[in-house]
Coordinates of C-alpha atoms and ligand atoms in Angstrom, one line a residue:
M1 CA 22.3 92.5 79.3
R2 CA 23.6 95.7 81.4
I3 CA 26.2 94.6 84.0
L4 CA 28.2 97.5 86.0
G5 CA 31.5 96.2 87.0
I6 CA 33.0 98.2 90.4
S7 CA 36.5 97.4 92.2
A8 CA 36.8 99.7 95.0
H9 CA 38.3 100.4 98.7
Y10 CA 41.4 98.9 98.2
H11 CA 43.7 100.4 95.9
D12 CA 43.0 101.5 92.2
S13 CA 39.3 101.9 92.5
A14 CA 37.5 101.4 88.9
A15 CA 34.3 101.2 87.2
A16 CA 33.2 99.3 83.7
L17 CA 30.1 98.7 81.7
V18 CA 29.0 95.4 79.7
D19 CA 26.0 95.6 77.3
G20 CA 25.4 92.2 75.4
G21 CA 28.6 90.7 76.5
V22 CA 30.7 93.3 75.8
P23 CA 32.7 95.8 77.2
V24 CA 31.1 99.6 76.5
C25 CA 33.5 101.4 78.9
A26 CA 35.7 101.6 81.9
V27 CA 38.1 103.6 84.0
Q28 CA 39.6 104.4 87.2
E29 CA 38.5 106.4 89.7
E30 CA 41.9 108.2 89.5
R31 CA 41.6 109.3 86.0
L32 CA 38.7 111.5 86.9
S33 CA 39.5 112.1 90.7
R34 CA 43.0 113.0 90.2
R35 CA 44.0 110.9 92.9
K36 CA 46.5 108.9 92.2
N37 CA 45.2 105.3 93.1
D38 CA 42.3 106.4 94.5
A39 CA 40.5 103.7 96.3
A40 CA 37.5 105.5 97.7
F41 CA 34.5 104.3 96.0
P42 CA 34.3 104.9 92.4
L43 CA 31.2 107.7 91.8
L44 CA 33.0 109.5 89.4
A45 CA 34.0 106.5 86.9
I46 CA 30.1 105.0 87.8
E47 CA 28.3 108.1 86.6
W48 CA 30.8 108.3 83.4
C49 CA 30.0 105.2 82.4
L50 CA 26.1 105.2 82.9
E51 CA 26.6 108.3 81.1
R52 CA 28.9 107.3 78.4
A53 CA 26.2 104.7 77.8
G54 CA 22.9 106.9 77.8
L55 CA 21.6 104.6 81.0
E56 CA 20.1 105.3 84.2
P57 CA 20.9 103.5 87.0
E58 CA 17.5 101.8 86.7
Q59 CA 18.0 100.2 83.2
L60 CA 21.2 98.2 84.8
D61 CA 20.4 94.3 85.0
A62 CA 23.1 93.8 87.7
V63 CA 25.7 95.5 89.8
V64 CA 28.8 93.6 90.6
F65 CA 31.0 93.9 93.1
Y66 CA 34.5 92.4 92.7
E67 CA 34.9 90.5 96.1
K68 CA 33.0 89.7 98.7
P69 CA 33.1 91.2 101.8
M70 CA 32.3 88.8 104.5
L71 CA 34.9 86.8 102.8
K72 CA 37.1 89.1 103.7
F73 CA 36.1 90.0 106.8
E74 CA 36.2 86.3 108.2
R75 CA 40.2 86.1 106.8
I76 CA 40.7 89.5 109.2
L77 CA 38.7 88.1 111.7
T78 CA 40.3 84.7 111.6
M79 CA 43.9 85.9 111.9
A80 CA 43.4 88.2 114.5
L81 CA 42.0 85.6 116.5
R82 CA 45.1 83.3 115.5
G83 CA 47.5 86.0 116.3
F84 CA 45.9 87.1 119.4
P85 CA 47.6 88.4 121.4
R86 CA 50.4 90.2 119.1
T87 CA 47.3 91.3 116.9
W88 CA 45.3 93.2 119.5
R89 CA 47.0 96.3 118.4
S90 CA 46.2 95.9 114.3
F91 CA 42.6 93.9 115.3
P92 CA 41.0 97.5 115.9
R93 CA 42.0 98.9 113.1
A94 CA 41.0 96.1 110.5
M95 CA 38.0 95.9 112.2
K96 CA 37.5 99.7 111.3
N97 CA 38.3 99.3 107.7
S98 CA 36.2 95.9 107.0
L99 CA 33.0 96.9 109.6
G100 CA 33.3 100.8 107.8
E101 CA 32.8 100.8 104.0
K102 CA 34.5 97.2 103.0
L103 CA 32.0 95.3 104.7
W104 CA 28.7 97.8 103.6
V105 CA 29.3 97.8 100.4
K106 CA 25.5 96.4 99.3
G107 CA 24.0 99.4 101.5
I108 CA 26.1 101.4 99.6
I109 CA 26.0 100.6 96.1
A110 CA 21.8 100.2 97.1
S111 CA 21.5 103.9 98.5
H112 CA 24.5 105.5 95.8
L113 CA 22.4 104.1 92.7
G114 CA 19.1 103.4 93.9
V115 CA 19.4 99.8 92.7
P116 CA 17.2 97.0 94.8
G117 CA 19.7 94.4 96.6
R118 CA 18.9 91.8 94.8
K119 CA 20.5 93.2 91.5
I120 CA 23.9 93.5 93.6
L121 CA 26.2 90.6 93.2
F122 CA 29.6 89.8 94.6
T123 CA 32.6 87.6 92.8
E124 CA 35.1 86.2 94.4
H125 CA 38.2 88.7 94.3
H126 CA 40.5 86.3 91.9
Q127 CA 37.1 84.8 89.9
A128 CA 37.3 89.0 88.7
H129 CA 41.3 89.0 88.5
A130 CA 40.7 85.4 86.6
A131 CA 37.8 86.9 84.2
A132 CA 39.2 90.1 83.6
A133 CA 42.5 87.8 82.2
F134 CA 40.3 85.2 80.5
L135 CA 37.6 86.4 79.0
T136 CA 39.2 89.6 77.6
A137 CA 41.5 87.5 75.4
P138 CA 41.7 86.2 72.3
T139 CA 41.5 82.4 72.9
R140 CA 38.7 80.3 74.0
A141 CA 40.6 77.5 76.0
A142 CA 43.2 78.3 78.6
A143 CA 45.1 77.9 81.8
I144 CA 45.1 80.8 84.1
L145 CA 47.0 81.9 87.0
T146 CA 46.4 84.7 89.1
A147 CA 48.3 86.3 91.8
D148 CA 48.4 89.4 93.9
G149 CA 49.1 90.5 97.7
V150 CA 45.6 89.2 98.8
G151 CA 41.7 88.9 98.3
E152 CA 39.7 87.4 100.5
W153 CA 41.7 83.9 101.4
A154 CA 43.3 83.8 97.7
T155 CA 46.5 84.9 96.8
L156 CA 47.2 82.6 94.0
T157 CA 45.2 80.4 91.7
L158 CA 45.9 78.1 89.1
G159 CA 42.8 77.1 86.7
R160 CA 41.5 77.1 83.4
G161 CA 38.9 78.5 81.3
G162 CA 37.1 77.5 78.3
V163 CA 33.8 77.8 76.1
R164 CA 31.7 74.9 75.9
A165 CA 30.4 73.4 72.7
D166 CA 26.9 75.0 73.6
G167 CA 28.5 78.6 73.9
G168 CA 28.9 78.6 77.7
T169 CA 31.8 79.5 79.4
E170 CA 33.5 77.9 82.5
I171 CA 35.9 79.7 84.5
A172 CA 37.3 76.9 87.3
A173 CA 40.4 77.4 90.0
L174 CA 42.0 73.9 90.5
R175 CA 43.8 75.3 93.6
E176 CA 44.5 78.3 95.4
I177 CA 47.3 79.3 98.1
R178 CA 45.7 81.4 100.9
F179 CA 46.9 84.1 102.9
P180 CA 49.3 84.8 104.7
H181 CA 51.0 82.9 101.8
S182 CA 51.3 85.3 99.3
L183 CA 53.5 85.9 96.1
G184 CA 52.4 89.3 96.1
M185 CA 53.0 89.8 99.9
L186 CA 56.4 88.8 99.7
Y187 CA 57.5 91.1 96.7
S188 CA 55.5 94.3 98.6
T189 CA 57.5 93.3 101.4
F190 CA 60.6 93.9 100.4
T191 CA 59.2 96.7 98.2
A192 CA 58.7 98.4 101.8
W193 CA 62.1 97.2 102.8
L194 CA 64.0 98.8 99.9
G195 CA 61.9 102.3 101.0
F196 CA 59.4 102.4 98.5
P197 CA 56.0 102.5 99.0
V198 CA 53.7 99.7 98.8
N199 CA 51.0 99.0 95.6
E200 CA 53.0 101.8 93.9
G201 CA 56.7 101.3 93.9
E202 CA 57.0 97.3 92.8
Y203 CA 58.2 98.8 89.2
K204 CA 61.2 100.1 90.9
V205 CA 61.8 96.8 92.6
M206 CA 61.9 95.3 89.1
G207 CA 63.5 98.3 87.9
L208 CA 66.8 98.1 90.3
A209 CA 66.9 94.5 90.1
A210 CA 68.4 95.0 86.9
Y211 CA 71.7 96.8 88.7
G212 CA 72.2 94.3 91.3
R213 CA 73.2 90.5 91.3
P214 CA 71.1 87.6 93.1
S215 CA 73.8 86.8 95.3
M216 CA 70.8 86.5 98.0
A217 CA 68.5 84.0 96.0
A218 CA 69.3 81.8 98.7
E219 CA 68.2 83.6 101.7
V220 CA 65.0 84.5 99.8
R221 CA 64.7 81.2 99.5
K222 CA 64.6 80.5 103.3
V223 CA 62.0 83.1 103.2
L224 CA 59.8 81.7 100.2
L225 CA 59.5 77.7 100.8
R226 CA 58.2 75.2 98.8
T227 CA 55.6 73.0 99.6
P228 CA 55.8 69.2 98.3
D229 CA 52.8 69.3 96.5
G230 CA 54.6 72.1 94.2
G231 CA 52.8 74.9 96.7
I232 CA 54.3 77.7 98.4
A233 CA 54.2 78.9 102.0
L234 CA 56.4 81.8 103.6
D235 CA 58.1 81.1 106.5
L236 CA 56.1 83.6 108.6
S237 CA 58.7 84.0 111.3
Y238 CA 60.6 87.1 108.7
F239 CA 57.0 88.9 108.3
D240 CA 54.5 91.0 110.1
Y241 CA 51.8 91.7 108.3
H242 CA 50.0 89.0 109.2
L243 CA 49.5 89.9 112.5
S244 CA 50.1 94.2 112.8
A245 CA 49.1 96.8 110.7
R246 CA 52.4 98.9 111.2
S247 CA 55.0 96.8 109.2
S248 CA 54.8 94.3 106.9
Y249 CA 58.8 92.8 108.0
S250 CA 60.3 91.5 111.5
T251 CA 63.2 91.9 113.2
K252 CA 64.1 88.2 111.7
L253 CA 64.2 89.7 108.1
L254 CA 66.1 92.4 108.9
E255 CA 68.8 90.5 110.2
A256 CA 68.7 88.5 107.0
F257 CA 68.4 91.4 104.9
G258 CA 70.1 94.1 106.8
A259 CA 68.1 97.6 107.8
A260 CA 65.4 99.0 105.4
R261 CA 66.2 101.7 103.5
D262 CA 65.2 104.9 104.5
P263 CA 62.7 106.5 101.8
W264 CA 64.3 109.5 102.3
D265 CA 67.7 108.2 101.3
P266 CA 69.0 108.3 97.8
I267 CA 70.1 104.8 96.2
D268 CA 73.7 105.2 95.4
L269 CA 74.9 102.5 93.5
S270 CA 78.6 103.8 93.6
T271 CA 78.6 102.8 97.2
D272 CA 78.4 99.3 99.4
R273 CA 74.8 99.5 100.7
G274 CA 73.2 100.7 97.1
R275 CA 74.5 97.7 95.7
H276 CA 73.2 95.7 98.6
Y277 CA 69.6 96.9 97.9
A278 CA 70.2 96.4 93.9
D279 CA 71.2 92.9 95.2
V280 CA 68.4 91.7 97.2
A281 CA 65.5 93.4 94.8
A282 CA 67.7 91.6 92.0
S283 CA 67.4 88.0 94.7
V284 CA 63.5 88.7 95.3
Q285 CA 62.8 89.4 91.2
R286 CA 65.1 86.0 90.4
V287 CA 63.0 83.8 93.3
L288 CA 59.6 85.2 92.0
E289 CA 60.4 84.3 88.6
D290 CA 62.0 80.8 89.4
T291 CA 58.8 80.3 91.3
L292 CA 56.6 81.5 88.9
V293 CA 57.8 79.7 85.9
D294 CA 58.1 76.4 87.9
L295 CA 54.0 77.1 89.0
T296 CA 53.3 78.0 85.0
S297 CA 55.6 74.5 84.1
A298 CA 53.2 72.6 85.8
L299 CA 49.9 74.0 85.1
R300 CA 50.9 73.4 81.5
A301 CA 51.7 70.1 82.0
E302 CA 48.7 69.3 83.8
T303 CA 46.4 71.3 81.2
R304 CA 48.2 70.2 78.2
L305 CA 46.8 73.6 76.7
P306 CA 48.6 75.8 74.8
D307 CA 47.7 78.9 76.3
L308 CA 48.0 80.7 79.4
C309 CA 45.9 83.9 81.0
L310 CA 47.8 85.8 83.7
G311 CA 46.0 87.8 86.3
G312 CA 46.1 89.8 89.1
G313 CA 49.0 92.6 90.1
V314 CA 51.9 90.4 90.0
A315 CA 51.2 89.8 85.9
L316 CA 52.4 93.1 85.8
N317 CA 55.7 91.8 86.1
G318 CA 57.3 92.4 82.6
C319 CA 60.6 89.8 83.6
A320 CA 58.5 87.4 85.1
N321 CA 56.0 87.2 82.3
A322 CA 58.9 86.9 79.7
R323 CA 60.6 84.2 81.2
I324 CA 57.1 82.4 81.7
L325 CA 56.9 83.0 78.0
R326 CA 60.3 81.3 77.1
E327 CA 60.5 78.7 79.8
S328 CA 57.2 76.9 81.1
G329 CA 56.1 75.0 77.6
F330 CA 53.1 77.8 77.0
E331 CA 52.6 78.8 73.0
R332 CA 50.8 81.9 73.8
V333 CA 50.6 83.8 77.3
F334 CA 48.0 86.9 77.2
V335 CA 48.1 89.6 80.0
P336 CA 45.0 92.1 79.7
P337 CA 46.6 95.5 79.9
A338 CA 44.7 96.6 83.8
P339 CA 45.6 92.8 85.0
G340 CA 45.3 94.3 88.5
D341 CA 42.4 95.7 90.7
A342 CA 40.8 97.9 88.4
G343 CA 41.1 95.6 86.0
C344 CA 38.6 93.5 88.1
A345 CA 35.7 96.0 87.6
L346 CA 35.6 94.6 83.9
G347 CA 36.4 91.1 85.3
A348 CA 33.8 91.1 87.8
A349 CA 31.0 92.4 85.0
L350 CA 32.2 89.7 82.7
Y351 CA 32.6 87.5 84.7
A352 CA 28.3 88.2 85.6
D353 CA 27.4 87.9 82.2
R354 CA 29.3 84.8 81.1
V355 CA 29.1 82.4 84.8
H356 CA 26.7 83.9 86.5
F357 CA 24.2 84.8 84.0
A358 CA 25.5 81.9 81.4
N359 CA 24.8 84.3 78.4
P360 CA 26.8 82.9 75.7
W361 CA 30.3 83.8 74.8
R362 CA 31.2 86.8 72.9
E363 CA 34.9 88.0 71.6
V364 CA 36.3 91.0 73.6
P365 CA 37.7 93.7 71.2
D366 CA 41.1 93.3 72.1
H367 CA 42.5 96.5 73.2
P368 CA 43.1 98.9 76.2
F369 CA 41.0 101.8 75.3
W370 CA 37.8 101.9 77.4
G371 CA 38.2 105.1 79.1
P372 CA 36.7 108.9 78.1
E373 CA 37.8 110.3 74.7
A374 CA 39.4 113.4 75.1
Q375 CA 38.3 116.7 73.5
P376 CA 40.9 118.3 71.9
A377 CA 38.6 121.1 71.4
E378 CA 39.5 122.2 75.0
L379 CA 43.2 122.6 73.8
V380 CA 42.4 125.6 71.4
R381 CA 40.2 127.6 74.8
L382 CA 43.1 127.1 77.0
A383 CA 45.6 128.0 74.7
T384 CA 43.3 131.1 73.4
E385 CA 43.3 132.1 76.4
D386 CA 46.8 131.7 77.8
G387 CA 48.4 133.1 74.5
L388 CA 50.5 130.1 73.5
P389 CA 50.7 129.2 69.7
C390 CA 48.3 126.2 69.1
E391 CA 47.9 125.9 65.4
R392 CA 45.5 122.8 63.7
H393 CA 47.2 120.6 61.0
P394 CA 45.9 118.2 58.2
E395 CA 47.1 114.8 59.4
P396 CA 49.9 114.2 56.9
E397 CA 51.6 117.5 58.1
L398 CA 50.7 116.8 61.9
L399 CA 52.7 113.8 62.2
A400 CA 55.5 115.3 59.4
R401 CA 56.0 117.9 61.8
V402 CA 55.9 115.8 64.9
A403 CA 58.3 113.7 63.3
N404 CA 60.7 116.5 62.4
E405 CA 60.4 117.4 66.4
L406 CA 61.4 114.4 68.0
C407 CA 63.7 113.7 65.3
A408 CA 64.9 117.0 66.5
G409 CA 65.3 115.9 70.7
R410 CA 61.9 117.3 71.7
I411 CA 59.3 115.5 74.0
V412 CA 55.8 115.8 72.7
G413 CA 52.7 115.1 75.0
W414 CA 50.5 113.0 73.2
V415 CA 46.8 113.0 73.6
D416 CA 44.8 110.7 71.2
G417 CA 41.3 109.7 71.6
E418 CA 40.0 107.3 74.6
C419 CA 42.1 106.7 77.7
E420 CA 43.9 103.6 78.4
L421 CA 42.7 101.0 81.1
G422 CA 45.4 100.2 83.5
P423 CA 48.5 101.2 84.0
R424 CA 50.4 101.5 80.7
A425 CA 50.1 104.3 78.1
L426 CA 49.4 102.6 75.0
G427 CA 49.7 104.7 72.4
H428 CA 46.6 107.4 73.7
R429 CA 48.0 109.0 76.7
S430 CA 51.8 108.8 76.0
I431 CA 55.1 111.3 76.2
L432 CA 57.2 110.2 73.5
A433 CA 60.5 110.9 72.4
A434 CA 63.4 109.7 70.2
P435 CA 64.9 106.8 71.7
H436 CA 68.2 107.6 70.4
S437 CA 70.2 109.4 73.6
S438 CA 70.7 108.8 77.2
E439 CA 70.7 112.5 77.4
V440 CA 67.0 112.9 76.7
R441 CA 66.3 109.9 79.1
D442 CA 68.2 111.7 81.7
R443 CA 65.9 115.0 80.5
L444 CA 62.7 113.3 80.9
N445 CA 63.8 111.4 84.5
R446 CA 65.1 115.1 85.8
D447 CA 62.9 117.9 84.2
I448 CA 59.7 115.9 83.4
K449 CA 58.7 112.5 84.9
F450 CA 61.0 113.8 88.2
R451 CA 61.9 110.4 89.2
E452 CA 64.7 107.8 89.8
E453 CA 67.7 107.3 87.5
F454 CA 67.5 103.6 87.5
R455 CA 64.2 103.5 86.2
P456 CA 63.9 102.8 82.5
F457 CA 62.1 103.7 80.0
A458 CA 60.3 102.0 77.2
P459 CA 60.1 101.8 73.3
V460 CA 57.1 101.5 71.7
T461 CA 57.4 100.6 67.7
T462 CA 55.5 98.7 65.0
V463 CA 54.9 94.9 65.2
E464 CA 56.7 94.5 61.9
A465 CA 59.6 96.3 62.7
A466 CA 59.8 94.8 66.6
G467 CA 61.9 91.6 65.6
R468 CA 64.7 94.0 63.9
Y469 CA 65.6 95.7 67.3
F470 CA 64.3 93.3 69.9
D471 CA 65.1 89.5 70.2
L472 CA 61.7 88.0 70.4
P473 CA 60.9 84.4 71.7
P474 CA 57.7 83.1 69.8
G475 CA 54.6 84.4 71.3
G476 CA 56.9 87.6 72.3
L477 CA 54.9 90.1 69.9
R478 CA 51.3 88.9 72.3
L479 CA 52.9 90.1 75.1
A480 CA 54.3 93.3 73.8
R481 CA 51.1 93.7 72.5
F482 CA 50.4 95.6 75.9
M483 CA 54.2 95.8 77.1
S484 CA 53.9 93.4 79.5
G485 CA 57.0 91.9 78.8
V486 CA 60.5 92.3 78.9
F487 CA 62.8 91.7 76.4
P488 CA 66.6 91.8 75.5
V489 CA 67.6 94.8 72.8
R490 CA 69.5 93.4 69.9
P491 CA 73.1 94.2 70.9
E492 CA 73.9 95.8 67.6
W493 CA 70.7 98.1 68.5
R494 CA 71.6 99.0 72.0
S495 CA 73.3 102.1 71.4
A496 CA 71.1 103.5 68.3
L497 CA 68.8 102.9 71.2
A498 CA 70.1 103.8 74.3
A499 CA 67.1 105.5 75.8
V500 CA 64.8 102.6 75.9
T501 CA 67.5 100.3 76.8
H502 CA 67.8 99.2 80.3
V503 CA 71.1 98.8 82.2
D504 CA 71.1 95.2 81.9
G505 CA 70.1 95.3 78.3
S506 CA 66.9 94.6 78.0
A507 CA 63.0 96.8 77.4
R508 CA 59.8 96.8 78.4
L509 CA 58.4 96.9 74.6
Q510 CA 55.2 97.8 73.0
A511 CA 54.9 95.9 69.8
L512 CA 51.8 98.2 68.0
E513 CA 49.3 97.0 65.3
R514 CA 47.6 99.6 63.3
E515 CA 44.2 98.9 63.8
M516 CA 44.8 99.7 67.5
A517 CA 46.1 103.0 67.4
P518 CA 46.6 103.8 64.1
R519 CA 47.9 107.6 64.7
L520 CA 50.7 106.6 66.9
Y521 CA 51.6 104.0 64.2
A522 CA 51.8 106.1 61.6
L523 CA 54.0 108.6 63.7
L524 CA 56.4 105.2 63.9
E525 CA 56.4 105.4 60.1
A526 CA 56.6 108.9 59.8
Y527 CA 59.8 108.7 62.2
G528 CA 60.9 105.6 60.8
R529 CA 61.4 107.2 57.2
R530 CA 63.0 110.1 58.8
T531 CA 65.6 108.3 60.7
G532 CA 65.5 104.5 59.3
I533 CA 64.6 103.8 63.2
P534 CA 60.9 103.3 63.6
V535 CA 60.9 103.3 67.5
L536 CA 60.0 105.9 70.2
L537 CA 60.5 106.3 73.8
N538 CA 56.9 105.8 74.9
T539 CA 56.2 106.8 79.1
S540 CA 52.9 107.5 80.1
F541 CA 51.6 110.7 80.1
N542 CA 52.0 112.2 84.4
I543 CA 54.6 113.9 86.5
A544 CA 55.7 111.7 89.3
G545 CA 52.7 111.4 92.0
E546 CA 50.1 112.2 89.4
P547 CA 47.6 109.7 87.5
I548 CA 47.7 109.5 84.1
V549 CA 46.3 112.4 82.4
N550 CA 42.9 111.8 81.2
R551 CA 41.1 115.1 79.6
A552 CA 42.7 117.7 76.8
L553 CA 42.7 119.7 80.2
E554 CA 44.8 117.7 82.2
G555 CA 47.2 117.3 79.4
Y556 CA 47.6 120.8 78.8
S557 CA 47.9 121.3 83.0
T558 CA 50.8 119.0 82.9
F559 CA 52.6 120.3 79.8
R560 CA 52.6 123.9 81.3
R561 CA 54.3 122.7 84.6
C562 CA 57.0 120.1 83.3
G563 CA 59.6 120.2 80.4
I564 CA 57.5 118.8 77.6
D565 CA 58.1 120.6 74.4
L566 CA 55.3 120.2 72.3
L567 CA 51.1 119.1 72.7
V568 CA 49.8 117.0 70.2
A569 CA 45.9 116.2 71.1
G570 CA 43.8 115.2 67.8
P571 CA 44.9 117.9 64.8
F572 CA 46.0 120.0 67.1
V573 CA 50.1 121.0 67.7
M574 CA 50.3 123.3 71.0
T575 CA 54.1 124.7 71.9
R576 CA 56.2 126.7 74.0
R577 CA 57.1 129.8 72.5
A578 CA 61.0 129.0 72.7
S579 CA 60.2 126.1 70.5
A580 CA 57.5 127.0 68.6
R581 CA 59.7 127.3 65.1
P582 CA 59.6 124.2 63.2
A583 CA 63.0 122.0 63.8
P584 CA 66.2 123.1 62.3
L585 CA 66.9 121.7 58.9
E586 CA 70.7 121.3 60.5
E587 CA 69.8 118.5 62.7
E588 CA 67.0 116.8 61.1
I589 CA 70.0 116.4 58.7
A590 CA 72.8 115.3 61.0
C591 CA 69.6 113.0 62.5
S592 CA 69.1 111.0 59.0
Q593 CA 73.1 111.2 58.5
S594 CA 73.6 109.4 61.7
A595 CA 71.3 106.8 61.4
A596 CA 72.2 106.2 57.6
A597 CA 76.0 105.8 59.4
S598 CA 74.8 103.0 61.4
G599 CA 73.6 101.2 58.6
A600 CA 69.7 101.8 59.7
V601 CA 67.8 102.2 56.6
Ligands
FE2_1 FE1 44.1 91.6 93.7

């Protein structure tokens, strides 16, 4: 059975194709349109999925949209009526959005794809999140928590998934929290207050939190209330998002936390104001974590299941995920590579396959590489046209050369195979660098990523070596598979891993299994042989404000526009003229000696 899943019209549109119960491919629209977080109907992504699978639209058995537009419309209408007359300004805009593309999704799908209306299905938004989390995880029974800003009505669901003896799949929500009460909206509101873009800047809040103290947590707890049944409710007098499209917070929130930051003002942590922003970020982060730990602990007690699947944008919060693993009682916590709305395209298609059509449970390959494959030969053509050096190496020499260059402090663009689904580079579209010096980190921030200094870079290492450098609880390796948890760097390694250790001594680690990305794994081994430390700095291959590169062409364009020293795609290595020579021997020796001196052998 061939099922196309679609998510669109909010942020991060995507398409995914499932055939015979197993994903064939999936890609975010932004990777193809080159517009970051592209929310448009994902025509390019759909076209690519069909082409990749060799299908015509009429060969599809179903097309599944990731939410129910009528339910969403009902929510907007109901909230507008409840808030009248305060909502009269925002209502026309909300209506326009709903009555535009959002509500008439069926017609849009039918007209673009030429599929009959009877083949077009809808899942609820949080069903798609739950399916994306549970049906891609290597487990046959798990508790499920999904949390985001809002879907139709639900903002957080607690449930369970299981495979019956007859091979059928069940996904059931036990209870839900409804709009306007929302953990995601709480976090997004403070993201906006801190002057960061909502739906993109939430990472920045988490990064900034490490610089602060949760001294305002009691104030945040007045905003996020606990209900007698163990749920949550927001004190709505602090918010405006349910009443206005212009602002998410009210004057009461400004009275409690002070004036919002102007996005153009830099955050200077040496000033009282800068430290206050960091303290508020730390306080919101603390309250979010405490709440999720409470909710998941109760879910563990209720379901008595050892496995937990997390979905929704809130599951991108690696600090919260690590605390859930440590404190909730669950033995394993699974977070898919794309827990946000992009992953809902895959979730919706899998949900339709397993639940709507009741097809038997199938194991889903446990990797994030569902996108377009890089075409390294493109690089050769571009390099030749531009007169840049581009060399082809057999694999062992290529890995030795790249390891030497990394050892010498060079920054490497790494393009390999199929693009990742989700916001994280997990081995196929990465910028790699030595993890040892904070100078490399600062150079990356300044010359390549053009981003704030307080944002940390992540390390990647092998699953075998991870425990040596990072303090992982039981189950930590699983959470680190897709870089979904933040864990302490062992104190004795913090100076040797300065470029990937955050100010609080933590790191958002990826622990790589050889089978998932064999070339990066081999590079880690080669680097480890030279330095004694098989750890690299791994950040997504993009410049701030741009989507992660997809084709070799975009890798090349990014390479030309920023300070990356070396671009590797397949067997090809391209260098800037200035750094075209091999790494100097003295630097290699110095690098090995310093590693040996630190006891890393
Ligand atoms: Fe969502």
